[in-house]
PDB file of C-alpha atoms in Angstrom:
ATOM      1  CA  MET A   1     -24.641  -1.233   0.167  1.00 84.00           C
ATOM      2  CA  PRO A   2     -21.235  -1.835   1.742  1.00 95.00           C
ATOM      3  CA  ILE A   3     -17.747  -1.658   0.317  1.00 98.00           C
ATOM      4  CA  LEU A   4     -15.330  -4.378   1.410  1.00 98.00           C
ATOM      5  CA  VAL A   5     -11.851  -3.217   2.431  1.00 98.00           C
ATOM      6  CA  THR A   6      -9.277  -5.919   3.104  1.00 98.00           C
ATOM      7  CA  GLY A   7      -6.339  -5.074   5.325  1.00 98.00           C
ATOM      8  CA  ALA A   8      -8.609  -2.654   7.184  1.00 98.00           C
ATOM      9  CA  ALA A   9      -6.392  -2.637  10.290  1.00 98.00           C
ATOM     10  CA  GLY A  10      -3.324  -1.947   8.177  1.00 97.00           C
ATOM     11  CA  PHE A  11      -1.741   1.402   7.402  1.00 98.00           C
ATOM     12  CA  ILE A  12      -3.366   2.291   4.075  1.00 98.00           C
ATOM     13  CA  GLY A  13      -6.423   0.199   4.881  1.00 98.00           C
ATOM     14  CA  TYR A  14      -7.199   2.187   8.019  1.00 98.00           C
ATOM     15  CA  HIS A  15      -6.935   5.524   6.222  1.00 98.00           C
ATOM     16  CA  THR A  16      -9.027   4.223   3.322  1.00 98.00           C
ATOM     17  CA  CYS A  17     -11.791   3.031   5.647  1.00 98.00           C
ATOM     18  CA  ARG A  18     -11.826   6.361   7.415  1.00 98.00           C
ATOM     19  CA  ALA A  19     -12.064   8.290   4.135  1.00 98.00           C
ATOM     20  CA  LEU A  20     -14.928   6.085   2.928  1.00 98.00           C
ATOM     21  CA  LEU A  21     -16.797   6.536   6.202  1.00 98.00           C
ATOM     22  CA  ASP A  22     -16.226  10.291   6.092  1.00 98.00           C
ATOM     23  CA  ARG A  23     -18.050  10.482   2.781  1.00 97.00           C
ATOM     24  CA  GLY A  24     -20.982   8.416   4.034  1.00 97.00           C
ATOM     25  CA  GLU A  25     -20.167   4.924   2.763  1.00 98.00           C
ATOM     26  CA  GLN A  26     -20.969   1.693   4.565  1.00 98.00           C
ATOM     27  CA  VAL A  27     -17.704  -0.199   5.088  1.00 98.00           C
ATOM     28  CA  LEU A  28     -17.062  -3.851   5.844  1.00 98.00           C
ATOM     29  CA  GLY A  29     -13.477  -4.076   7.050  1.00 98.00           C
ATOM     30  CA  MET A  30     -11.502  -7.293   7.034  1.00 98.00           C
ATOM     31  CA  ASP A  31      -8.097  -8.215   8.471  1.00 98.00           C
ATOM     32  CA  ASN A  32      -6.373 -11.327   9.770  1.00 97.00           C
ATOM     33  CA  PHE A  33      -4.117  -9.478  12.260  1.00 96.00           C
ATOM     34  CA  SER A  34      -0.953 -11.029  10.872  1.00 93.00           C
ATOM     35  CA  PRO A  35       1.908 -10.871  13.410  1.00 90.00           C
ATOM     36  CA  TYR A  36       4.334  -9.516  10.780  1.00 91.00           C
ATOM     37  CA  TYR A  37       4.528  -6.437  13.002  1.00 90.00           C
ATOM     38  CA  ASP A  38       3.146  -5.486  16.417  1.00 92.00           C
ATOM     39  CA  ILE A  39      -0.586  -6.169  16.334  1.00 95.00           C
ATOM     40  CA  ARG A  40      -1.135  -3.537  19.025  1.00 96.00           C
ATOM     41  CA  LEU A  41      -0.668  -0.911  16.329  1.00 96.00           C
ATOM     42  CA  LYS A  42      -3.251  -2.666  14.171  1.00 97.00           C
ATOM     43  CA  GLN A  43      -5.657  -2.875  17.090  1.00 97.00           C
ATOM     44  CA  ALA A  44      -5.184   0.826  17.824  1.00 97.00           C
ATOM     45  CA  ARG A  45      -6.109   1.672  14.245  1.00 98.00           C
ATOM     46  CA  LEU A  46      -9.142  -0.604  14.357  1.00 98.00           C
ATOM     47  CA  ASP A  47     -10.261   0.889  17.668  1.00 98.00           C
ATOM     48  CA  LEU A  48     -10.610   4.243  15.905  1.00 98.00           C
ATOM     49  CA  LEU A  49     -12.876   2.740  13.248  1.00 98.00           C
ATOM     50  CA  THR A  50     -15.166   0.473  15.242  1.00 97.00           C
ATOM     51  CA  PRO A  51     -17.235   3.222  16.977  1.00 97.00           C
ATOM     52  CA  HIS A  52     -18.450   4.496  13.613  1.00 97.00           C
ATOM     53  CA  PRO A  53     -22.012   3.309  12.899  1.00 97.00           C
ATOM     54  CA  GLY A  54     -21.184   2.692   9.250  1.00 98.00           C
ATOM     55  CA  PHE A  55     -18.303   0.320   9.988  1.00 98.00           C
ATOM     56  CA  ARG A  56     -18.401  -3.426  10.538  1.00 98.00           C
ATOM     57  CA  PHE A  57     -15.397  -5.703  10.983  1.00 98.00           C
ATOM     58  CA  GLN A  58     -14.675  -9.330  10.191  1.00 97.00           C
ATOM     59  CA  LYS A  59     -11.458 -11.041  11.271  1.00 98.00           C
ATOM     60  CA  LEU A  60     -10.590 -13.242   8.313  1.00 98.00           C
ATOM     61  CA  ASP A  61      -7.621 -14.278   6.186  1.00 98.00           C
ATOM     62  CA  ILE A  62      -7.882 -13.438   2.484  1.00 98.00           C
ATOM     63  CA  ALA A  63      -6.534 -16.888   1.594  1.00 98.00           C
ATOM     64  CA  ASP A  64      -9.334 -18.637   3.536  1.00 98.00           C
ATOM     65  CA  ARG A  65     -11.513 -19.919   0.689  1.00 97.00           C
ATOM     66  CA  ASP A  66     -14.410 -21.160   2.797  1.00 97.00           C
ATOM     67  CA  GLY A  67     -14.360 -18.066   4.993  1.00 98.00           C
ATOM     68  CA  MET A  68     -14.416 -15.689   2.025  1.00 98.00           C
ATOM     69  CA  THR A  69     -17.228 -17.588   0.352  1.00 97.00           C
ATOM     70  CA  ALA A  70     -19.268 -17.411   3.561  1.00 97.00           C
ATOM     71  CA  LEU A  71     -18.553 -13.692   3.879  1.00 97.00           C
ATOM     72  CA  VAL A  72     -19.752 -12.985   0.361  1.00 97.00           C
ATOM     73  CA  HIS A  73     -22.915 -15.032   0.872  1.00 96.00           C
ATOM     74  CA  ALA A  74     -23.583 -13.093   4.081  1.00 96.00           C
ATOM     75  CA  HIS A  75     -23.135  -9.743   2.302  1.00 96.00           C
ATOM     76  CA  PRO A  76     -24.332 -10.234  -1.281  1.00 96.00           C
ATOM     77  CA  ASP A  77     -25.103  -6.524  -1.656  1.00 95.00           C
ATOM     78  CA  MET A  78     -21.462  -5.394  -1.685  1.00 97.00           C
ATOM     79  CA  THR A  79     -20.841  -3.087  -4.642  1.00 97.00           C
ATOM     80  CA  GLY A  80     -17.092  -2.524  -4.362  1.00 98.00           C
ATOM     81  CA  ILE A  81     -13.960  -4.274  -3.152  1.00 98.00           C
ATOM     82  CA  ILE A  82     -10.773  -2.460  -2.194  1.00 98.00           C
ATOM     83  CA  HIS A  83      -8.239  -5.233  -1.735  1.00 98.00           C
ATOM     84  CA  LEU A  84      -5.256  -3.879   0.220  1.00 98.00           C
ATOM     85  CA  ALA A  85      -4.314  -6.873   2.372  1.00 98.00           C
ATOM     86  CA  ALA A  86      -0.954  -8.396   1.473  1.00 96.00           C
ATOM     87  CA  GLN A  87       2.289  -9.650   2.900  1.00 94.00           C
ATOM     88  CA  ALA A  88       4.415  -6.551   2.508  1.00 90.00           C
ATOM     89  CA  GLY A  89       8.152  -5.926   2.736  1.00 85.00           C
ATOM     90  CA  VAL A  90      10.823  -6.378   0.076  1.00 84.00           C
ATOM     91  CA  ARG A  91      13.565  -7.630   2.405  1.00 83.00           C
ATOM     92  CA  HIS A  92      11.324  -9.918   4.446  1.00 87.00           C
ATOM     93  CA  SER A  93      10.449 -11.823   1.266  1.00 87.00           C
ATOM     94  CA  LEU A  94      14.028 -13.156   1.294  1.00 85.00           C
ATOM     95  CA  ILE A  95      13.377 -14.663   4.730  1.00 89.00           C
ATOM     96  CA  ASP A  96       9.809 -15.992   4.510  1.00 92.00           C
ATOM     97  CA  PRO A  97       8.963 -16.649   0.849  1.00 95.00           C
ATOM     98  CA  TYR A  98       6.153 -19.101   1.538  1.00 96.00           C
ATOM     99  CA  THR A  99       4.017 -16.488   3.275  1.00 95.00           C
ATOM    100  CA  TYR A 100       4.292 -14.211   0.226  1.00 96.00           C
ATOM    101  CA  ILE A 101       3.071 -16.964  -2.067  1.00 97.00           C
ATOM    102  CA  GLN A 102       0.208 -17.920   0.243  1.00 96.00           C
ATOM    103  CA  THR A 103      -0.962 -14.389   0.996  1.00 97.00           C
ATOM    104  CA  ASN A 104      -0.193 -12.444  -2.162  1.00 97.00           C
ATOM    105  CA  LEU A 105      -0.956 -15.118  -4.765  1.00 98.00           C
ATOM    106  CA  MET A 106      -3.466 -17.480  -3.187  1.00 98.00           C
ATOM    107  CA  GLY A 107      -5.074 -14.532  -1.429  1.00 98.00           C
ATOM    108  CA  GLN A 108      -5.476 -12.653  -4.717  1.00 98.00           C
ATOM    109  CA  VAL A 109      -7.142 -15.632  -6.400  1.00 98.00           C
ATOM    110  CA  VAL A 110      -9.476 -16.198  -3.445  1.00 98.00           C
ATOM    111  CA  MET A 111     -10.487 -12.537  -3.519  1.00 98.00           C
ATOM    112  CA  LEU A 112     -11.137 -12.665  -7.258  1.00 98.00           C
ATOM    113  CA  GLU A 113     -13.230 -15.810  -6.893  1.00 98.00           C
ATOM    114  CA  ALA A 114     -15.208 -14.082  -4.138  1.00 97.00           C
ATOM    115  CA  ALA A 115     -15.698 -11.052  -6.387  1.00 97.00           C
ATOM    116  CA  ARG A 116     -17.247 -13.295  -9.046  1.00 96.00           C
ATOM    117  CA  LEU A 117     -19.980 -14.297  -6.582  1.00 96.00           C
ATOM    118  CA  LEU A 118     -21.200 -10.728  -6.049  1.00 97.00           C
ATOM    119  CA  PRO A 119     -23.986  -9.925  -8.508  1.00 94.00           C
ATOM    120  CA  GLY A 120     -23.858  -6.157  -7.944  1.00 94.00           C
ATOM    121  CA  LEU A 121     -20.100  -5.678  -7.807  1.00 97.00           C
ATOM    122  CA  LYS A 122     -19.091  -2.606  -9.786  1.00 97.00           C
ATOM    123  CA  HIS A 123     -15.333  -2.554  -9.281  1.00 97.00           C
ATOM    124  CA  PHE A 124     -12.446  -4.571  -7.859  1.00 98.00           C
ATOM    125  CA  VAL A 125      -9.600  -2.224  -6.854  1.00 98.00           C
ATOM    126  CA  TYR A 126      -6.395  -3.785  -5.582  1.00 98.00           C
ATOM    127  CA  ALA A 127      -2.963  -2.767  -4.339  1.00 98.00           C
ATOM    128  CA  SER A 128       0.050  -3.370  -6.506  1.00 98.00           C
ATOM    129  CA  SER A 129       3.458  -1.800  -5.899  1.00 96.00           C
ATOM    130  CA  SER A 130       6.161   0.318  -7.471  1.00 95.00           C
ATOM    131  CA  SER A 131       8.400  -2.692  -6.797  1.00 94.00           C
ATOM    132  CA  VAL A 132       7.064  -4.298  -9.990  1.00 96.00           C
ATOM    133  CA  TYR A 133       9.388  -2.009 -11.986  1.00 95.00           C
ATOM    134  CA  GLY A 134      12.322  -3.988 -10.618  1.00 91.00           C
ATOM    135  CA  ALA A 135      15.498  -3.477 -12.625  1.00 80.00           C
ATOM    136  CA  ASN A 136      13.928  -0.812 -14.836  1.00 84.00           C
ATOM    137  CA  GLN A 137      16.408   2.028 -15.370  1.00 82.00           C
ATOM    138  CA  GLU A 138      14.052   4.507 -17.045  1.00 89.00           C
ATOM    139  CA  ILE A 139      13.003   7.373 -14.790  1.00 90.00           C
ATOM    140  CA  PRO A 140      10.196   8.210 -14.131  1.00 95.00           C
ATOM    141  CA  PHE A 141       8.583   4.775 -14.022  1.00 95.00           C
ATOM    142  CA  SER A 142       5.744   4.642 -16.537  1.00 96.00           C
ATOM    143  CA  ILE A 143       2.890   2.161 -16.743  1.00 96.00           C
ATOM    144  CA  ASP A 144       4.103   1.568 -20.298  1.00 95.00           C
ATOM    145  CA  HIS A 145       7.548   0.367 -19.148  1.00 95.00           C
ATOM    146  CA  ARG A 146       8.599  -3.272 -18.915  1.00 92.00           C
ATOM    147  CA  VAL A 147       7.772  -4.958 -15.614  1.00 94.00           C
ATOM    148  CA  ASP A 148       9.122  -8.439 -16.291  1.00 92.00           C
ATOM    149  CA  ARG A 149      12.407  -8.072 -14.390  1.00 91.00           C
ATOM    150  CA  PRO A 150      11.555  -8.112 -10.665  1.00 91.00           C
ATOM    151  CA  VAL A 151      14.435  -8.004  -8.180  1.00 90.00           C
ATOM    152  CA  SER A 152      12.545  -9.380  -5.164  1.00 92.00           C
ATOM    153  CA  LEU A 153      10.006 -12.103  -4.559  1.00 94.00           C
ATOM    154  CA  TYR A 154       7.621  -9.482  -3.189  1.00 95.00           C
ATOM    155  CA  ALA A 155       7.795  -7.624  -6.498  1.00 94.00           C
ATOM    156  CA  ALA A 156       7.257 -10.847  -8.421  1.00 95.00           C
ATOM    157  CA  THR A 157       4.099 -11.635  -6.435  1.00 97.00           C
ATOM    158  CA  LYS A 158       2.655  -8.170  -7.016  1.00 97.00           C
ATOM    159  CA  ARG A 159       3.316  -8.370 -10.755  1.00 97.00           C
ATOM    160  CA  ALA A 160       1.748 -11.835 -10.772  1.00 98.00           C
ATOM    161  CA  ASP A 161      -1.308 -10.336  -9.059  1.00 98.00           C
ATOM    162  CA  GLU A 162      -1.652  -7.891 -11.950  1.00 98.00           C
ATOM    163  CA  LEU A 163      -1.464 -10.676 -14.532  1.00 98.00           C
ATOM    164  CA  ILE A 164      -3.874 -12.931 -12.652  1.00 98.00           C
ATOM    165  CA  THR A 165      -6.384 -10.123 -12.246  1.00 98.00           C
ATOM    166  CA  ARG A 166      -6.167  -9.149 -15.897  1.00 97.00           C
ATOM    167  CA  THR A 167      -6.915 -12.781 -16.750  1.00 97.00           C
ATOM    168  CA  TYR A 168     -10.031 -12.727 -14.565  1.00 98.00           C
ATOM    169  CA  SER A 169     -11.099  -9.504 -16.244  1.00 97.00           C
ATOM    170  CA  HIS A 170     -10.637 -11.149 -19.634  1.00 95.00           C
ATOM    171  CA  LEU A 171     -12.474 -14.333 -18.706  1.00 96.00           C
ATOM    172  CA  TYR A 172     -15.341 -12.930 -16.656  1.00 96.00           C
ATOM    173  CA  GLY A 173     -15.596  -9.247 -17.607  1.00 95.00           C
ATOM    174  CA  LEU A 174     -14.646  -8.221 -14.072  1.00 96.00           C
ATOM    175  CA  PRO A 175     -13.873  -4.457 -13.900  1.00 97.00           C
ATOM    176  CA  ALA A 176     -10.583  -4.246 -12.016  1.00 97.00           C
ATOM    177  CA  THR A 177      -7.912  -1.627 -11.347  1.00 97.00           C
ATOM    178  CA  GLY A 178      -4.440  -2.206  -9.900  1.00 98.00           C
ATOM    179  CA  LEU A 179      -2.687   0.657  -8.130  1.00 98.00           C
ATOM    180  CA  ARG A 180       1.106   0.764  -7.944  1.00 98.00           C
ATOM    181  CA  PHE A 181       1.873   2.554  -4.680  1.00 98.00           C
ATOM    182  CA  PHE A 182       5.134   4.475  -4.309  1.00 96.00           C
ATOM    183  CA  THR A 183       6.715   4.554  -0.802  1.00 95.00           C
ATOM    184  CA  VAL A 184       3.712   5.562   1.275  1.00 97.00           C
ATOM    185  CA  TYR A 185       4.294   7.320   4.603  1.00 98.00           C
ATOM    186  CA  GLY A 186       2.295   9.239   7.173  1.00 98.00           C
ATOM    187  CA  PRO A 187       0.483   8.894  10.525  1.00 98.00           C
ATOM    188  CA  TRP A 188      -0.247   5.326  11.633  1.00 97.00           C
ATOM    189  CA  GLY A 189       2.473   4.038   9.285  1.00 97.00           C
ATOM    190  CA  ARG A 190       4.067   0.608   9.409  1.00 95.00           C
ATOM    191  CA  PRO A 191       6.911   0.143  11.926  1.00 94.00           C
ATOM    192  CA  ASP A 192       9.021  -1.812   9.405  1.00 91.00           C
ATOM    193  CA  MET A 193       9.265   1.167   7.038  1.00 92.00           C
ATOM    194  CA  ALA A 194      11.939   3.874   7.039  1.00 92.00           C
ATOM    195  CA  PRO A 195       9.993   6.747   8.677  1.00 95.00           C
ATOM    196  CA  MET A 196       9.136   4.744  11.786  1.00 95.00           C
ATOM    197  CA  LEU A 197      12.466   2.893  11.888  1.00 95.00           C
ATOM    198  CA  PHE A 198      14.438   6.119  11.675  1.00 95.00           C
ATOM    199  CA  ALA A 199      12.238   8.034  14.117  1.00 96.00           C
ATOM    200  CA  GLU A 200      12.383   5.235  16.693  1.00 94.00           C
ATOM    201  CA  ALA A 201      16.165   4.925  16.438  1.00 95.00           C
ATOM    202  CA  ILE A 202      16.782   8.672  16.633  1.00 95.00           C
ATOM    203  CA  LEU A 203      14.462   9.002  19.621  1.00 92.00           C
ATOM    204  CA  GLU A 204      16.278   6.181  21.422  1.00 92.00           C
ATOM    205  CA  GLY A 205      19.758   7.401  20.497  1.00 92.00           C
ATOM    206  CA  LYS A 206      20.495   4.357  18.364  1.00 94.00           C
ATOM    207  CA  PRO A 207      22.221   4.389  14.961  1.00 94.00           C
ATOM    208  CA  ILE A 208      20.168   4.203  11.777  1.00 92.00           C
ATOM    209  CA  ARG A 209      21.170   1.989   8.850  1.00 91.00           C
ATOM    210  CA  VAL A 210      21.584   4.023   5.662  1.00 91.00           C
ATOM    211  CA  PHE A 211      21.775   1.730   2.654  1.00 88.00           C
ATOM    212  CA  ASN A 212      23.722   2.321  -0.543  1.00 87.00           C
ATOM    213  CA  HIS A 213      25.762   4.779   1.553  1.00 85.00           C
ATOM    214  CA  GLY A 214      22.867   7.217   1.322  1.00 85.00           C
ATOM    215  CA  ASP A 215      22.878   7.380  -2.473  1.00 86.00           C
ATOM    216  CA  MET A 216      19.191   6.551  -2.832  1.00 89.00           C
ATOM    217  CA  ALA A 217      16.034   8.428  -3.784  1.00 92.00           C
ATOM    218  CA  ARG A 218      12.407   7.552  -3.224  1.00 94.00           C
ATOM    219  CA  ASP A 219       9.115   8.947  -4.484  1.00 96.00           C
ATOM    220  CA  PHE A 220       7.763   9.403  -0.946  1.00 97.00           C
ATOM    221  CA  THR A 221       3.969   9.765  -1.086  1.00 98.00           C
ATOM    222  CA  PHE A 222       1.825  10.964   1.796  1.00 98.00           C
ATOM    223  CA  VAL A 223      -0.930   8.551   2.757  1.00 98.00           C
ATOM    224  CA  ASP A 224      -3.753  11.083   2.285  1.00 98.00           C
ATOM    225  CA  ASP A 225      -2.727  11.501  -1.360  1.00 98.00           C
ATOM    226  CA  ILE A 226      -2.657   7.730  -1.839  1.00 98.00           C
ATOM    227  CA  VAL A 227      -6.132   7.343  -0.338  1.00 98.00           C
ATOM    228  CA  ALA A 228      -7.482  10.088  -2.585  1.00 98.00           C
ATOM    229  CA  GLY A 229      -6.181   8.078  -5.540  1.00 98.00           C
ATOM    230  CA  VAL A 230      -7.713   4.852  -4.235  1.00 98.00           C
ATOM    231  CA  LEU A 231     -11.159   6.424  -3.894  1.00 98.00           C
ATOM    232  CA  ALA A 232     -10.851   8.119  -7.280  1.00 98.00           C
ATOM    233  CA  ALA A 233     -10.092   4.740  -8.840  1.00 98.00           C
ATOM    234  CA  LEU A 234     -13.004   3.077  -7.022  1.00 98.00           C
ATOM    235  CA  ASP A 235     -15.394   5.708  -8.374  1.00 97.00           C
ATOM    236  CA  ARG A 236     -14.251   5.141 -11.962  1.00 96.00           C
ATOM    237  CA  PRO A 237     -14.746   1.466 -12.811  1.00 94.00           C
ATOM    238  CA  ALA A 238     -12.369   0.123 -15.403  1.00 88.00           C
ATOM    239  CA  THR A 239     -13.815  -0.148 -18.913  1.00 85.00           C
ATOM    240  CA  PRO A 240     -12.531  -2.206 -21.832  1.00 81.00           C
ATOM    241  CA  GLY A 241      -9.428  -0.656 -23.364  1.00 70.00           C
ATOM    242  CA  GLN A 242      -7.768  -1.316 -26.684  1.00 63.00           C
ATOM    243  CA  ASP A 243      -7.501  -5.024 -25.859  1.00 71.00           C
ATOM    244  CA  VAL A 244     -11.200  -5.177 -24.842  1.00 83.00           C
ATOM    245  CA  VAL A 245     -10.379  -6.158 -21.232  1.00 93.00           C
ATOM    246  CA  PRO A 246     -11.786  -4.052 -18.353  1.00 96.00           C
ATOM    247  CA  HIS A 247      -8.517  -4.033 -16.449  1.00 96.00           C
ATOM    248  CA  ARG A 248      -5.987  -1.253 -15.979  1.00 96.00           C
ATOM    249  CA  VAL A 249      -3.071  -0.259 -13.761  1.00 97.00           C
ATOM    250  CA  TYR A 250      -1.999   3.162 -12.494  1.00 98.00           C
ATOM    251  CA  ASN A 251       0.904   4.657 -10.596  1.00 98.00           C
ATOM    252  CA  LEU A 252       0.056   6.480  -7.383  1.00 98.00           C
ATOM    253  CA  GLY A 253       3.108   8.469  -6.362  1.00 97.00           C
ATOM    254  CA  ASN A 254       4.230  12.009  -5.688  1.00 95.00           C
ATOM    255  CA  HIS A 255       6.179  12.362  -8.970  1.00 93.00           C
ATOM    256  CA  ARG A 256       8.927  13.962  -6.912  1.00 90.00           C
ATOM    257  CA  PRO A 257      11.827  11.659  -5.940  1.00 91.00           C
ATOM    258  CA  GLU A 258      13.602  12.851  -2.810  1.00 94.00           C
ATOM    259  CA  PRO A 259      17.184  11.992  -1.770  1.00 95.00           C
ATOM    260  CA  LEU A 260      17.294   9.661   1.205  1.00 94.00           C
ATOM    261  CA  LEU A 261      19.642  11.971   3.098  1.00 94.00           C
ATOM    262  CA  ARG A 262      17.209  14.887   2.759  1.00 96.00           C
ATOM    263  CA  PHE A 263      14.434  12.619   4.032  1.00 95.00           C
ATOM    264  CA  ILE A 264      16.549  11.762   7.078  1.00 96.00           C
ATOM    265  CA  GLY A 265      17.373  15.422   7.594  1.00 96.00           C
ATOM    266  CA  LEU A 266      13.689  16.361   7.722  1.00 97.00           C
ATOM    267  CA  ILE A 267      13.042  13.681  10.349  1.00 97.00           C
ATOM    268  CA  GLU A 268      15.986  14.989  12.390  1.00 96.00           C
ATOM    269  CA  GLN A 269      14.649  18.520  12.107  1.00 96.00           C
ATOM    270  CA  ALA A 270      11.114  17.533  13.140  1.00 96.00           C
ATOM    271  CA  LEU A 271      12.412  15.542  16.126  1.00 95.00           C
ATOM    272  CA  GLY A 272      15.001  18.157  17.074  1.00 94.00           C
ATOM    273  CA  ARG A 273      17.698  15.475  17.267  1.00 94.00           C
ATOM    274  CA  LYS A 274      20.543  14.310  15.067  1.00 94.00           C
ATOM    275  CA  ALA A 275      20.855  10.740  13.837  1.00 92.00           C
ATOM    276  CA  GLU A 276      23.908   8.542  14.133  1.00 91.00           C
ATOM    277  CA  ARG A 277      24.263   7.090  10.652  1.00 91.00           C
ATOM    278  CA  GLU A 278      25.722   3.722   9.704  1.00 87.00           C
ATOM    279  CA  LEU A 279      26.436   3.691   5.963  1.00 88.00           C
ATOM    280  CA  GLU A 280      25.938   0.262   4.399  1.00 88.00           C
ATOM    281  CA  PRO A 281      25.829  -1.259   0.887  1.00 89.00           C
ATOM    282  CA  ILE A 282      22.541  -1.557  -0.981  1.00 85.00           C
ATOM    283  CA  GLN A 283      20.484  -4.529   0.146  1.00 82.00           C
ATOM    284  CA  PRO A 284      19.334  -7.437  -2.047  1.00 81.00           C
ATOM    285  CA  GLY A 285      15.978  -6.616  -3.604  1.00 70.00           C
ATOM    286  CA  ASP A 286      16.409  -2.846  -3.255  1.00 76.00           C
ATOM    287  CA  VAL A 287      16.626  -0.340  -6.098  1.00 81.00           C
ATOM    288  CA  ALA A 288      18.539   2.927  -5.973  1.00 83.00           C
ATOM    289  CA  ALA A 289      15.754   5.273  -7.080  1.00 88.00           C
ATOM    290  CA  THR A 290      12.027   5.385  -7.756  1.00 92.00           C
ATOM    291  CA  CYS A 291       9.856   8.005  -9.388  1.00 94.00           C
ATOM    292  CA  ALA A 292       6.262   7.723 -10.581  1.00 96.00           C
ATOM    293  CA  ASP A 293       5.008   8.926 -13.923  1.00 97.00           C
ATOM    294  CA  ILE A 294       1.459   9.905 -12.934  1.00 98.00           C
ATOM    295  CA  ASN A 295       0.229  11.290 -16.251  1.00 97.00           C
ATOM    296  CA  ALA A 296      -2.311   8.491 -16.734  1.00 97.00           C
ATOM    297  CA  SER A 297      -3.485   8.729 -13.103  1.00 97.00           C
ATOM    298  CA  THR A 298      -3.976  12.463 -13.444  1.00 98.00           C
ATOM    299  CA  GLN A 299      -5.756  12.221 -16.767  1.00 97.00           C
ATOM    300  CA  ASP A 300      -8.049   9.293 -15.964  1.00 96.00           C
ATOM    301  CA  LEU A 301      -8.544   9.609 -12.202  1.00 97.00           C
ATOM    302  CA  GLY A 302      -8.012  13.305 -11.578  1.00 97.00           C
ATOM    303  CA  TYR A 303      -5.154  12.324  -9.269  1.00 98.00           C
ATOM    304  CA  HIS A 304      -3.146  15.277  -7.916  1.00 97.00           C
ATOM    305  CA  PRO A 305      -0.829  14.627  -4.948  1.00 97.00           C
ATOM    306  CA  ARG A 306      -0.783  17.714  -2.745  1.00 96.00           C
ATOM    307  CA  THR A 307       1.534  16.955   0.177  1.00 97.00           C
ATOM    308  CA  SER A 308       5.235  17.753  -0.106  1.00 96.00           C
ATOM    309  CA  LEU A 309       7.831  15.963   2.000  1.00 97.00           C
ATOM    310  CA  ASP A 310       8.437  19.231   3.874  1.00 97.00           C
ATOM    311  CA  ASP A 311       4.788  19.204   4.987  1.00 97.00           C
ATOM    312  CA  GLY A 312       4.319  15.460   5.330  1.00 98.00           C
ATOM    313  CA  ILE A 313       7.269  14.602   7.567  1.00 98.00           C
ATOM    314  CA  PRO A 314       6.305  17.067  10.344  1.00 97.00           C
ATOM    315  CA  ARG A 315       2.756  15.695  10.231  1.00 98.00           C
ATOM    316  CA  PHE A 316       4.093  12.162  10.570  1.00 98.00           C
ATOM    317  CA  ILE A 317       6.409  13.133  13.434  1.00 97.00           C
ATOM    318  CA  ASP A 318       3.590  14.948  15.255  1.00 97.00           C
ATOM    319  CA  TRP A 319       1.579  11.728  15.166  1.00 97.00           C
ATOM    320  CA  PHE A 320       4.614   9.610  16.083  1.00 96.00           C
ATOM    321  CA  LYS A 321       5.386  11.705  19.152  1.00 95.00           C
ATOM    322  CA  ALA A 322       1.761  11.621  20.270  1.00 95.00           C
ATOM    323  CA  TYR A 323       1.573   7.848  19.760  1.00 94.00           C
ATOM    324  CA  ARG A 324       4.796   7.336  21.693  1.00 90.00           C
ATOM    325  CA  GLY A 325       3.775   9.801  24.391  1.00 86.00           C
ATOM    326  CA  VAL A 326       6.768  12.056  23.724  1.00 75.00           C
ATOM    327  CA  ALA A 327       6.464  15.751  24.546  1.00 61.00           C
TER     328      ALA A 327
END
């Protein structure tokens, strides 16, 4: 009985598929190969999955209502959905808002409607984001904090996804869990995120843009730790809480905010090269610091992030150099 993973050719999606396959699951991967970034990276990830006998792939957009309905009818035995596909990127949402609405909102509703058609579905797990905390000033960010003050359209769509999914859980008894990811990094990462942007620039001798003049901190979380949390959530279907709705949200982070300048320093050290830094003001939609309160994730999911930045950055750079063919 397969598990559907959307965004299977994406960063977290690829690692999630691999982890599911490694433990003997049948996986149906789905991706639309959005051109938001170089699709050759997505194809390279997918090429590593397709030889596995337990993996099947369907190229499909999550907002395609007819396509999703047909997929569900073709695979009525699916028992789990891990919905990771989304239009990502805080800053890009200022440039292309319509894509965020189509993918992150319409896509979420289409996926939920598809989930309703599966008679044996045990759990709908979906990606949210630490961005939902928006203008929150309380550190660490707790799932009990207010999340009604987003500072980017991307954040607003991810918070809307949480509300829409909770509504489906209320109306149809659909067990669902939203996972708020905190700054995920690691091998096969996205090229629009800081690790790849910085590594590419340093390697090519170009300056890196350091926002808020370097006075920023992020709860950098290694992808293997995130995937462990995703699978732990999948294995523990949401049950009705105090409000009798089988929906919940959790933070998946490292609970260890790291200064941006230390992060850059570790990349420099791993590459053996110094960066030329251009200090700039904070960008619209950005926040100065993030930190995850993971008490609920630890208690309910057994979530324990194990990879420090000192260990994770060299592992990322080793992959990056191999991928780029750099000795």
